[in-house]
Structures are given as C-alpha cells and as structure tokens.
Coordinates of N, CA and C in Angstrom, one line a residue:
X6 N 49.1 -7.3 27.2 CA 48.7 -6.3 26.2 C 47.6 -6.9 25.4
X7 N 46.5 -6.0 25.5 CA 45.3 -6.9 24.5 C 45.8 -6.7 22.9
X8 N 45.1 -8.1 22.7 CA 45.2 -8.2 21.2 C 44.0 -7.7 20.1
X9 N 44.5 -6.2 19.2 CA 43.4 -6.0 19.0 C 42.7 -6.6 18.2
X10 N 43.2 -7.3 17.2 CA 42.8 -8.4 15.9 C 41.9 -8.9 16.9
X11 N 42.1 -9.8 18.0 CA 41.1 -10.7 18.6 C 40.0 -10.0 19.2
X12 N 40.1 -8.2 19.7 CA 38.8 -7.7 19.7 C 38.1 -7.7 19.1
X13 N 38.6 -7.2 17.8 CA 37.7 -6.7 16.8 C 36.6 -7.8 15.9
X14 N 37.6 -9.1 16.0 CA 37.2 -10.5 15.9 C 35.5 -10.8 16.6
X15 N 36.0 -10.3 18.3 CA 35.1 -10.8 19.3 C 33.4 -9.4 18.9
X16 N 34.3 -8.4 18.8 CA 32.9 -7.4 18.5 C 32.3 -7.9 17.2
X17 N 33.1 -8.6 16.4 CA 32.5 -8.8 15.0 C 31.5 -10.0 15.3
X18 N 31.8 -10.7 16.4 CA 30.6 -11.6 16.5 C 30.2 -11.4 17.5
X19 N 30.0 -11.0 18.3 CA 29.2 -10.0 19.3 C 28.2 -9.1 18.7
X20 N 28.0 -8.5 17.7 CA 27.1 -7.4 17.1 C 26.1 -8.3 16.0
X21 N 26.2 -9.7 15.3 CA 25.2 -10.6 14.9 C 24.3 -11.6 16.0
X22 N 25.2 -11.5 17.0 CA 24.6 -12.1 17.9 C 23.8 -11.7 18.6
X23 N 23.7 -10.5 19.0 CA 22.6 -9.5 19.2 C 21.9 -9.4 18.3
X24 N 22.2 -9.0 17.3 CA 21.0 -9.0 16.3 C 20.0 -10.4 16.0
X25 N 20.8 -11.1 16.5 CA 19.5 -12.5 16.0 C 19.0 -12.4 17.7
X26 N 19.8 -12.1 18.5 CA 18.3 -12.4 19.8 C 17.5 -11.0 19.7
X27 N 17.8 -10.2 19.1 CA 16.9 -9.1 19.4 C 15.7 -9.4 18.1
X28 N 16.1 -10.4 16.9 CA 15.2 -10.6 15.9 C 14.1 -11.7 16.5
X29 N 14.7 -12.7 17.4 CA 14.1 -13.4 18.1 C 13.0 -13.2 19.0
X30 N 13.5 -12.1 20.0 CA 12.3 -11.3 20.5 C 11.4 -10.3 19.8
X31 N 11.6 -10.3 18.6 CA 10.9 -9.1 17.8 C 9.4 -10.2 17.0
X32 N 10.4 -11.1 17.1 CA 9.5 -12.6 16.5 C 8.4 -13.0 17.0
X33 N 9.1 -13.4 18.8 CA 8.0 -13.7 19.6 C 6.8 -12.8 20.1
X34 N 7.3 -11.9 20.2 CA 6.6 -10.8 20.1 C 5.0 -10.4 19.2
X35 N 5.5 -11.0 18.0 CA 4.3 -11.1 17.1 C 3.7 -12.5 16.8
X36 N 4.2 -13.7 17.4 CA 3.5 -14.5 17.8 C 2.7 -14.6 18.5
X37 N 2.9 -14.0 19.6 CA 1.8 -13.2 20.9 C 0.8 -12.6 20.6
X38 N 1.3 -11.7 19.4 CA -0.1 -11.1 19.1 C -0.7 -12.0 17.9
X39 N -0.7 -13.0 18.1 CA -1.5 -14.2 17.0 C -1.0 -13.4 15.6
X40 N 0.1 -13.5 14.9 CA 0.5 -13.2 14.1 C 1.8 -14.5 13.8
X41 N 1.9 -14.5 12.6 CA 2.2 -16.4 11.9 C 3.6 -15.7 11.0
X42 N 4.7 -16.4 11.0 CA 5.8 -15.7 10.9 C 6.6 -16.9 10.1
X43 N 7.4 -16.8 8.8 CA 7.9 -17.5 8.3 C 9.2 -18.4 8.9
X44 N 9.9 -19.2 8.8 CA 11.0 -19.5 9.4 C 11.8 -18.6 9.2
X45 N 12.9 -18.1 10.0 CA 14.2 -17.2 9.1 C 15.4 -18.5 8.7
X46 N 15.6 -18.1 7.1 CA 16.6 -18.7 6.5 C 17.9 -18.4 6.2
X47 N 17.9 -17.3 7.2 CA 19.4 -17.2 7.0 C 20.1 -16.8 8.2
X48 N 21.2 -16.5 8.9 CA 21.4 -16.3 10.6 C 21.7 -14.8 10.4
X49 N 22.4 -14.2 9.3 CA 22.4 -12.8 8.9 C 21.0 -12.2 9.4
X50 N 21.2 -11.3 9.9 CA 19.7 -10.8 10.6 C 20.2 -8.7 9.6
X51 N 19.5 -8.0 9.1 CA 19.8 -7.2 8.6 C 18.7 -6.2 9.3
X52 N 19.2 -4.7 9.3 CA 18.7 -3.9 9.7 C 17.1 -3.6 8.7
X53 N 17.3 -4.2 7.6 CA 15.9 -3.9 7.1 C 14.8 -5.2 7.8
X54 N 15.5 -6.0 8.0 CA 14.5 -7.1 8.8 C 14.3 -6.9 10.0
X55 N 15.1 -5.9 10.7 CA 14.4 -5.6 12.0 C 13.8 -4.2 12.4
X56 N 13.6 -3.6 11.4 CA 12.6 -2.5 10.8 C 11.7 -3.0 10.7
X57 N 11.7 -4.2 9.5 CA 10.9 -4.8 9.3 C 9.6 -5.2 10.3
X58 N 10.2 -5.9 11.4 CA 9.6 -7.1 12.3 C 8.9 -5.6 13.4
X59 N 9.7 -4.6 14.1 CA 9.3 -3.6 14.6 C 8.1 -2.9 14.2
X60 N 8.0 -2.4 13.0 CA 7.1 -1.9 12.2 C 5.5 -3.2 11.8
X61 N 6.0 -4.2 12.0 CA 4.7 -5.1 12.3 C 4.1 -5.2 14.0
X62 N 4.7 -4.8 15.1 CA 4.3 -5.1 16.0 C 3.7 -3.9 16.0
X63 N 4.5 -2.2 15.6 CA 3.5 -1.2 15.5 C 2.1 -0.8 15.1
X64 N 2.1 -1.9 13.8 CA 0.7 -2.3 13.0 C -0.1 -2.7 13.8
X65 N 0.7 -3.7 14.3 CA -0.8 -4.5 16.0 C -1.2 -4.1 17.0
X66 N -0.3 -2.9 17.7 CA -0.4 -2.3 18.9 C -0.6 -1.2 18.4
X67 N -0.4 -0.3 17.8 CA -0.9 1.0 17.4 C -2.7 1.3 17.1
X68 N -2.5 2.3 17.4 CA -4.2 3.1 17.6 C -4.0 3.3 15.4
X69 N -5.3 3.4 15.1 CA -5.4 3.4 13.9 C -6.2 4.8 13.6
X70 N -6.2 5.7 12.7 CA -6.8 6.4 11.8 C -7.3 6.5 10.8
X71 N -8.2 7.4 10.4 CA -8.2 7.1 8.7 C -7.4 8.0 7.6
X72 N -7.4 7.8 6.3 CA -6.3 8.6 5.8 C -6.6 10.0 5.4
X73 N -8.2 10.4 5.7 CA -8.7 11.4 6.0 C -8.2 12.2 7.6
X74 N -8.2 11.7 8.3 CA -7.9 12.4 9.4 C -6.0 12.7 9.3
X75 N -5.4 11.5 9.3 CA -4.0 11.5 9.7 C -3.5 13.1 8.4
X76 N -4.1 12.9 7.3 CA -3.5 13.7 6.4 C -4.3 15.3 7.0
X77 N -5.1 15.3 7.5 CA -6.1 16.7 8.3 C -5.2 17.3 9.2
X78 N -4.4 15.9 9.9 CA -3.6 16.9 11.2 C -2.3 17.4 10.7
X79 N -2.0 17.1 9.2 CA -1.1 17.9 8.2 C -0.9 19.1 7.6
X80 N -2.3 19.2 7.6 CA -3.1 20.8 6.1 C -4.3 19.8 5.6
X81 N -3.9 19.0 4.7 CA -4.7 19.2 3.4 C -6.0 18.4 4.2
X82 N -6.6 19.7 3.5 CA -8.5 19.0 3.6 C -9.2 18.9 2.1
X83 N -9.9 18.1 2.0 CA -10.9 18.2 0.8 C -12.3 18.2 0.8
X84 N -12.7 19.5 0.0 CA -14.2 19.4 0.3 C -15.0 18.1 -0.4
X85 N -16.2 18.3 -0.3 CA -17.3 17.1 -0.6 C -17.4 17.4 -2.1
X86 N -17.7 16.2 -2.5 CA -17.9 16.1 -4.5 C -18.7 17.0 -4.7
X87 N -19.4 17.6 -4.4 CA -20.8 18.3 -4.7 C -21.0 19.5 -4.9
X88 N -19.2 20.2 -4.1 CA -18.7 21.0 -3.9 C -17.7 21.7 -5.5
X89 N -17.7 20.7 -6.3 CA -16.5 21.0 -6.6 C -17.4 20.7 -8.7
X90 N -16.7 21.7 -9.5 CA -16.8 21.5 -10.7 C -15.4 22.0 -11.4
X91 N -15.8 21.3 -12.7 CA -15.1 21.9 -13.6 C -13.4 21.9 -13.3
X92 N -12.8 23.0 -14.2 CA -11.1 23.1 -13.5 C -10.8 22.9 -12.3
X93 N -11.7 23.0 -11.6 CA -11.7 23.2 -9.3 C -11.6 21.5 -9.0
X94 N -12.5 21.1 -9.8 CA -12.5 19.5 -9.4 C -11.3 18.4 -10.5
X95 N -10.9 19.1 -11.1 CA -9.8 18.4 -11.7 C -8.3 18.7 -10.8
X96 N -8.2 20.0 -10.5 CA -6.9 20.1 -9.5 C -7.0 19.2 -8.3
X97 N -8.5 19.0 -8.2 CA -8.3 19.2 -6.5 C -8.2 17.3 -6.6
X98 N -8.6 17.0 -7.6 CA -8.4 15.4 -7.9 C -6.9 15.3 -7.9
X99 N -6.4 15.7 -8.7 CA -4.7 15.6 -8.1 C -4.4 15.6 -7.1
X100 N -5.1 16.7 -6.3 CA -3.8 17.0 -5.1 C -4.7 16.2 -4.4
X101 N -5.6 15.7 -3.8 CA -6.2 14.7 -3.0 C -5.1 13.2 -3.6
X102 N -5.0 12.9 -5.2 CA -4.5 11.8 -5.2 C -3.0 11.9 -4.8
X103 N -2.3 13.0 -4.9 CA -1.0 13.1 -4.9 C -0.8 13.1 -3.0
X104 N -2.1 13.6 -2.2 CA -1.9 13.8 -1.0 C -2.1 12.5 -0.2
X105 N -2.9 11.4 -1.1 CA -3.1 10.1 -0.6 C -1.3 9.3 -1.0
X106 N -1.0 9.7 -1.6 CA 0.4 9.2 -2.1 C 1.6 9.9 -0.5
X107 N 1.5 11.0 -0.7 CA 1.9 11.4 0.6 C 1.8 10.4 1.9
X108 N 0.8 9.8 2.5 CA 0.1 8.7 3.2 C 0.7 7.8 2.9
X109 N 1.2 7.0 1.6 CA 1.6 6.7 1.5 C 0.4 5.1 0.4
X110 N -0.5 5.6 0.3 CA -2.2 5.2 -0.2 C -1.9 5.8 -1.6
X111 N -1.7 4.5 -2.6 CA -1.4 4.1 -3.9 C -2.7 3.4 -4.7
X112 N -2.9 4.1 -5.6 CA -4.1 4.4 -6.0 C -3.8 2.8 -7.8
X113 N -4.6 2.1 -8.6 CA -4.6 1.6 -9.3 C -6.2 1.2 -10.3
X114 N -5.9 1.3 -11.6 CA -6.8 0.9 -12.3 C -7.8 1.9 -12.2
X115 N -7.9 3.4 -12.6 CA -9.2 4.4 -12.4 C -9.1 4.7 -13.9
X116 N -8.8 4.3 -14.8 CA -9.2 4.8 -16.0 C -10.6 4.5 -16.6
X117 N -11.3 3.5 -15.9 CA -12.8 3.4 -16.1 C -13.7 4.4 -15.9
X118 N -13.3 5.4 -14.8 CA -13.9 6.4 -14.2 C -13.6 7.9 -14.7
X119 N -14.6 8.4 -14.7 CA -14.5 10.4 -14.8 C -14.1 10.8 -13.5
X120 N -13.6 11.9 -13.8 CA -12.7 12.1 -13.0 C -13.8 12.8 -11.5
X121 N -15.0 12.9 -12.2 CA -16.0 13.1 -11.1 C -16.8 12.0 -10.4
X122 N -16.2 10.9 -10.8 CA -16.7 9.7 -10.5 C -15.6 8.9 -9.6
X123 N -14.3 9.4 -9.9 CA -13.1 8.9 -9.0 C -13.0 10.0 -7.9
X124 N -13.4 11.2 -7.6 CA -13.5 12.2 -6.4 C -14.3 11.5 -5.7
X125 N -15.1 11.3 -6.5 CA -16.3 10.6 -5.7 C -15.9 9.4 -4.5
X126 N -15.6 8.6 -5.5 CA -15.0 7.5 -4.7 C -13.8 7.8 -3.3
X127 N -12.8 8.3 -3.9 CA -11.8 8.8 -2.9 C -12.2 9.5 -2.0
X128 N -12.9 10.3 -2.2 CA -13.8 11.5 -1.0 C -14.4 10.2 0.3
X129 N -15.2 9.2 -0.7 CA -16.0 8.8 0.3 C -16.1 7.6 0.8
X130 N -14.9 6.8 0.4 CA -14.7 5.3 0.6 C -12.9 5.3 0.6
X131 N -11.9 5.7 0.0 CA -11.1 5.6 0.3 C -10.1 6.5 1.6
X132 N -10.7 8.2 1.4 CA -10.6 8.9 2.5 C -10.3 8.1 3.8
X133 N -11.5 7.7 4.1 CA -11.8 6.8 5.1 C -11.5 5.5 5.4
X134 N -10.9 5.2 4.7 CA -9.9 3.8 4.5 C -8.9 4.0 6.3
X135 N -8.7 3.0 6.9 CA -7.9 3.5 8.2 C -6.1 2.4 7.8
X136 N -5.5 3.2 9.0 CA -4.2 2.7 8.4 C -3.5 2.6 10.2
X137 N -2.3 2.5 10.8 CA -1.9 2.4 11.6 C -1.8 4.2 12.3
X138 N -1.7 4.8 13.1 CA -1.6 6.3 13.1 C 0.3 6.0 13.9
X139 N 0.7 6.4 12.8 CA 2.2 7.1 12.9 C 3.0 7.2 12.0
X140 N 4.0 7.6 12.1 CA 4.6 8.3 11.0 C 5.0 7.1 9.8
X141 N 4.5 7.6 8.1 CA 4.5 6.5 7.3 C 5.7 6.8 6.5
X142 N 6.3 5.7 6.3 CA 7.6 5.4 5.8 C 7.8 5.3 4.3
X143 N 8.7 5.3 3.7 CA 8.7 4.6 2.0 C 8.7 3.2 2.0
X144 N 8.9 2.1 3.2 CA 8.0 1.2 3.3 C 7.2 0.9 3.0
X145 N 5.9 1.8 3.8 CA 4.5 1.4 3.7 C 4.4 1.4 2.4
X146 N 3.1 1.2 2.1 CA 2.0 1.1 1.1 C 0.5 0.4 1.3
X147 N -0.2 1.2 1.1 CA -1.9 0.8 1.4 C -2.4 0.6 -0.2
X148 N -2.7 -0.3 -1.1 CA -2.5 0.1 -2.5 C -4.5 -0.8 -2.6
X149 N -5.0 0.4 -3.4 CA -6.6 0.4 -3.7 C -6.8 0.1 -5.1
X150 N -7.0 -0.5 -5.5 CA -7.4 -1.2 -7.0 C -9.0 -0.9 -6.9
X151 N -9.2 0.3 -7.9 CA -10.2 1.0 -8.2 C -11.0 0.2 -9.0
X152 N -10.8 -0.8 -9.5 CA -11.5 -2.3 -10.2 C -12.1 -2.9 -9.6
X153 N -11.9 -3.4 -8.5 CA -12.2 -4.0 -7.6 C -13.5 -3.7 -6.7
X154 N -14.7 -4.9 -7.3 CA -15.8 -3.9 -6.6 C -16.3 -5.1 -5.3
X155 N -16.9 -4.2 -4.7 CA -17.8 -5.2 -3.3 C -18.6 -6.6 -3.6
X156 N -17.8 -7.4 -3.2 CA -18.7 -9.1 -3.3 C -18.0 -9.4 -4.4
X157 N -16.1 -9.3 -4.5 CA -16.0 -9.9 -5.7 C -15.7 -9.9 -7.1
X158 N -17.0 -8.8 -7.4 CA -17.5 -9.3 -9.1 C -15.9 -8.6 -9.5
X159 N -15.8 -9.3 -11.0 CA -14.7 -8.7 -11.6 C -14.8 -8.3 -12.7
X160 N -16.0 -7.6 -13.0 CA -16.5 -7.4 -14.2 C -15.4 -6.0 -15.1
X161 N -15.6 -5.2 -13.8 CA -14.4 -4.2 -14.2 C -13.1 -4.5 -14.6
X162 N -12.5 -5.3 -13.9 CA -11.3 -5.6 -14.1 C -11.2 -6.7 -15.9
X163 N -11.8 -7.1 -16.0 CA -12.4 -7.9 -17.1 C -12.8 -7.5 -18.5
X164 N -13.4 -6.2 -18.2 CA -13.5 -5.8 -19.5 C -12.8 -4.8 -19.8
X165 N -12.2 -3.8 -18.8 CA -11.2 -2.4 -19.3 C -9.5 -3.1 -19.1
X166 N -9.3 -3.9 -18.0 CA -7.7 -4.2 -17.5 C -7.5 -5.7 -17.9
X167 N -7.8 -6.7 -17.8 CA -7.2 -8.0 -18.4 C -6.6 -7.9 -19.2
X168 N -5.5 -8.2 -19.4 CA -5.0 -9.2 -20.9 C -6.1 -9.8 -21.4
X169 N -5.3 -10.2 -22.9 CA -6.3 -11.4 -23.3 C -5.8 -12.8 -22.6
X170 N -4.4 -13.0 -22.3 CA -3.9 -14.1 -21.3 C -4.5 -14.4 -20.4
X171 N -4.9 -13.3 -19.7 CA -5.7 -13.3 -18.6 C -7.4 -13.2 -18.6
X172 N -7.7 -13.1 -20.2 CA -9.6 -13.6 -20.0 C -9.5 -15.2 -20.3
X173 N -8.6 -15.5 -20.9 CA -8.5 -17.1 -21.0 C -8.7 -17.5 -20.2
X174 N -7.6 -17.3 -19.5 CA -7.5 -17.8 -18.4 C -8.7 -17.8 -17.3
X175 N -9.2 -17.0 -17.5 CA -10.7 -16.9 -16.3 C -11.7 -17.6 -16.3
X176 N -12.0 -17.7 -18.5 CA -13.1 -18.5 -18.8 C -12.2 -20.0 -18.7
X177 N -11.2 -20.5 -18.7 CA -10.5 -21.7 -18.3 C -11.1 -22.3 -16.9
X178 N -10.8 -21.1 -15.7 CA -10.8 -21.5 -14.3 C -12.6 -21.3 -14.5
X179 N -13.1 -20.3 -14.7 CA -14.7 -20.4 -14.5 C -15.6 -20.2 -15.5
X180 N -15.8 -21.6 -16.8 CA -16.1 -22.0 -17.5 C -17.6 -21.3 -17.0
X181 N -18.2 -21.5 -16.3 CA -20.2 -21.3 -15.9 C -20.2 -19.6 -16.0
X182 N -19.3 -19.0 -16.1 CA -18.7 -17.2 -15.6 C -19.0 -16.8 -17.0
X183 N -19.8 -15.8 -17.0 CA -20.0 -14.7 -18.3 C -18.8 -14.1 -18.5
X184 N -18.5 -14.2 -19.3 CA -16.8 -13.2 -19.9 C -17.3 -12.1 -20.9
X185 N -17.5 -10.8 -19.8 CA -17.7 -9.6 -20.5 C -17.3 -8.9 -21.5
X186 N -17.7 -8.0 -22.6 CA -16.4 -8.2 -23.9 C -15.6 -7.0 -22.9
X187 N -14.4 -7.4 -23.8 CA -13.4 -6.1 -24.0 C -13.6 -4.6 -24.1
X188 N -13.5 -4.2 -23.2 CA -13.5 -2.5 -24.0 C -12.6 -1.6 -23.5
X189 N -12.2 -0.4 -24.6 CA -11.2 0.2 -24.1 C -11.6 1.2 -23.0
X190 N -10.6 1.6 -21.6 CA -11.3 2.6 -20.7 C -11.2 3.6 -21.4
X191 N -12.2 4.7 -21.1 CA -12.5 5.9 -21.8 C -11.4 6.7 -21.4
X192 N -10.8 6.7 -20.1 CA -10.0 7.6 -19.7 C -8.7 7.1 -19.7
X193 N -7.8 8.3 -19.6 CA -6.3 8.1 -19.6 C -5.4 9.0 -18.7
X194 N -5.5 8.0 -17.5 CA -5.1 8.4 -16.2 C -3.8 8.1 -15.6
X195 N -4.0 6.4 -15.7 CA -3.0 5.7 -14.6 C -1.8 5.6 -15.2
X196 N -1.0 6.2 -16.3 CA 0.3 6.1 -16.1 C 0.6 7.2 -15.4
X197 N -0.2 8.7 -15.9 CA 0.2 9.7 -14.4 C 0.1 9.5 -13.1
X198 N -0.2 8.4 -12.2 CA -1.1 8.2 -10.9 C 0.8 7.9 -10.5
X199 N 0.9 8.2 -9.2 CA 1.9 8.2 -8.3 C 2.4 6.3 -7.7
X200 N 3.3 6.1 -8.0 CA 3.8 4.6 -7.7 C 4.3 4.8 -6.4
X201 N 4.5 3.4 -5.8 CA 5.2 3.4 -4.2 C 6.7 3.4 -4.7
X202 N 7.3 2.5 -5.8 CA 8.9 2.8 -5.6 C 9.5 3.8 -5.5
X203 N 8.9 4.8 -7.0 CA 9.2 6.1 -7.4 C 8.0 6.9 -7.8
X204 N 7.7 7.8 -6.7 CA 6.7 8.9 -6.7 C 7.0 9.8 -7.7
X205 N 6.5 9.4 -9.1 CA 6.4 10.0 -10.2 C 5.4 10.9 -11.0
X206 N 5.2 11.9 -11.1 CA 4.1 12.9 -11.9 C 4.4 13.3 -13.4
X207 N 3.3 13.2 -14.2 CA 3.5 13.8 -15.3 C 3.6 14.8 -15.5

C-alpha cells in the first residue's frame, strides 16, 4: 500500500526541483544571447523569477515596435501638434499621456513644459520610442524623464527638479560645472501624471 505522507513528501521536492532546472535553462538561455546574469541566492526559485527570466529572453528575441504603432493596432491615434489648439490640445494631451501609460510608457519631470511643448515632444520623440512588440504587463515599464536632454546636459533637471541636497552635491562632484539658479517650474503637472505601481488620475 503506498504511503501517502511519502508521496506528497516526494512531489514536494519534485516541483522545486524542476523549477530550479527550468530557471537554469531560462539562465542559459540568456547567456547565449550575451546577456550577464546575477548569481541566484537562494535555491527557492519563484514564479515571479521565472516570469521574470522568460520575459527577458522575449525582450531579445522579439521583433520590436514603436509605442506609436503597437498603441495604433489598439484605436488610439494622435494627430500632429500643429493640428491641435486650445481645449482640443489639452484633452488630447491626457489621453495620449494616459494612452502611453496604457503601453505601459511612464512619463517624469514635464512641469518645465507647456502643455504645447510636452505634445510636442511626445508626438515626436517619445511616440516613437520602440519597445518589444507583445503584450505588456504591469511588469513592464519604459519610464522617460522629460529633464533629460541629448548629450547629457542637466541643466533642466538642475534648475526646476534638484533638491538643494542634490545641487551640493553636483557642485561637490563637478566643482568646474556652472550651477544654474533655482527656479520654480511654471507648470503643475506631475503629481497628476500616471505611476507604474498605481495608475492613478486626478
């Protein structure tokens, strides 16, 4: 007569042991694709770590799109900035940012900007931003720091977003570095802007 205490025993370490060779092959896997992988520290292998590990070999093998197209084969389209004024261009700034959020494309730091100055940008440099093409998770996150300009400079981030902790600290590390004054952003945007944990609206 089998004993079932000792089955249940044997399936109880039967079902981690699969999971660490299946984490194993999920590992090698992205060693192959020249991808650099931490040690694992613990022999517990969990379903979020092998989501995890899956969902990075999809990033490497997968065909890519941009967040313009992937969100097109949904509904939402947005016309061109040049298109749009007044009340028309303030909704449609929402729903483009709320539709990049959808994507799963998390937006930061636009309070420096009018709000015809942030269509702007999103229309024509983030739109176009590419991402993996398949279905995105509350995982993901693609997150655009609107501060952040080409080559670097941090001038934006420096004068509307630092701390004072953090101009110290700048003129500390890059004593030869002009430290821009302070000023407050004109706009007041980003506590309404949509977060990755909780997709929140005012």
């Amino acid at each position: 007569m089998p004993d079932d205490d000792n089955n249940d025993t044997l399936q109880g370490r039967l079902a981690p042991a699969e999971r660490a060779i299946r984490r194993a092959q999920l590992e090698k896997k992205i060693r192959q694709l020249g991808g650099v992988l931490p040690i694992a520290k613990s022999e517990d292998v969990s379903d979020l770590e092998l989501s995890f590990l899956e969902h990075v070999i999809a990033w490497e093998e997968g065909s890519f799109s941009t967040h313009r197209e992937w969100l097109a084969r949904r509904g939402p389209v947005f016309p061109p900035p040049g298109e749009l004024h007044g009340d028309r261009l303030a909704a449609e700034l929402w729903r483009l940012i709320k539709s990049l959020a959808v994507a799963r494309v998390f937006l930061y730091h636009t309070n420096h900007l009018s709000d015809v100055e942030l269509y702007e940008v999103l229309w024509s440099e983030v739109l176009d931003g590419d991402a993996p093409d398949f279905a995105r998770t509350p995982d993901d996150g693609c997150h655009w720091d609107l501060s952040e300009a080409r080559g670097g400079d941090f001038n934006v981030w420096l004068t509307f977003y630092a701390t004072e902790k953090e101009r110290r600290e700048w003129v500390r590390d890059f004593p030869e570095a002009v430290l821009p004054p302070h000023r407050q952003a004109p706009y007041r945007r980003d506590h309404r802007l949509p977060v990755r944990d909780c997709l929140r609206h005012a």
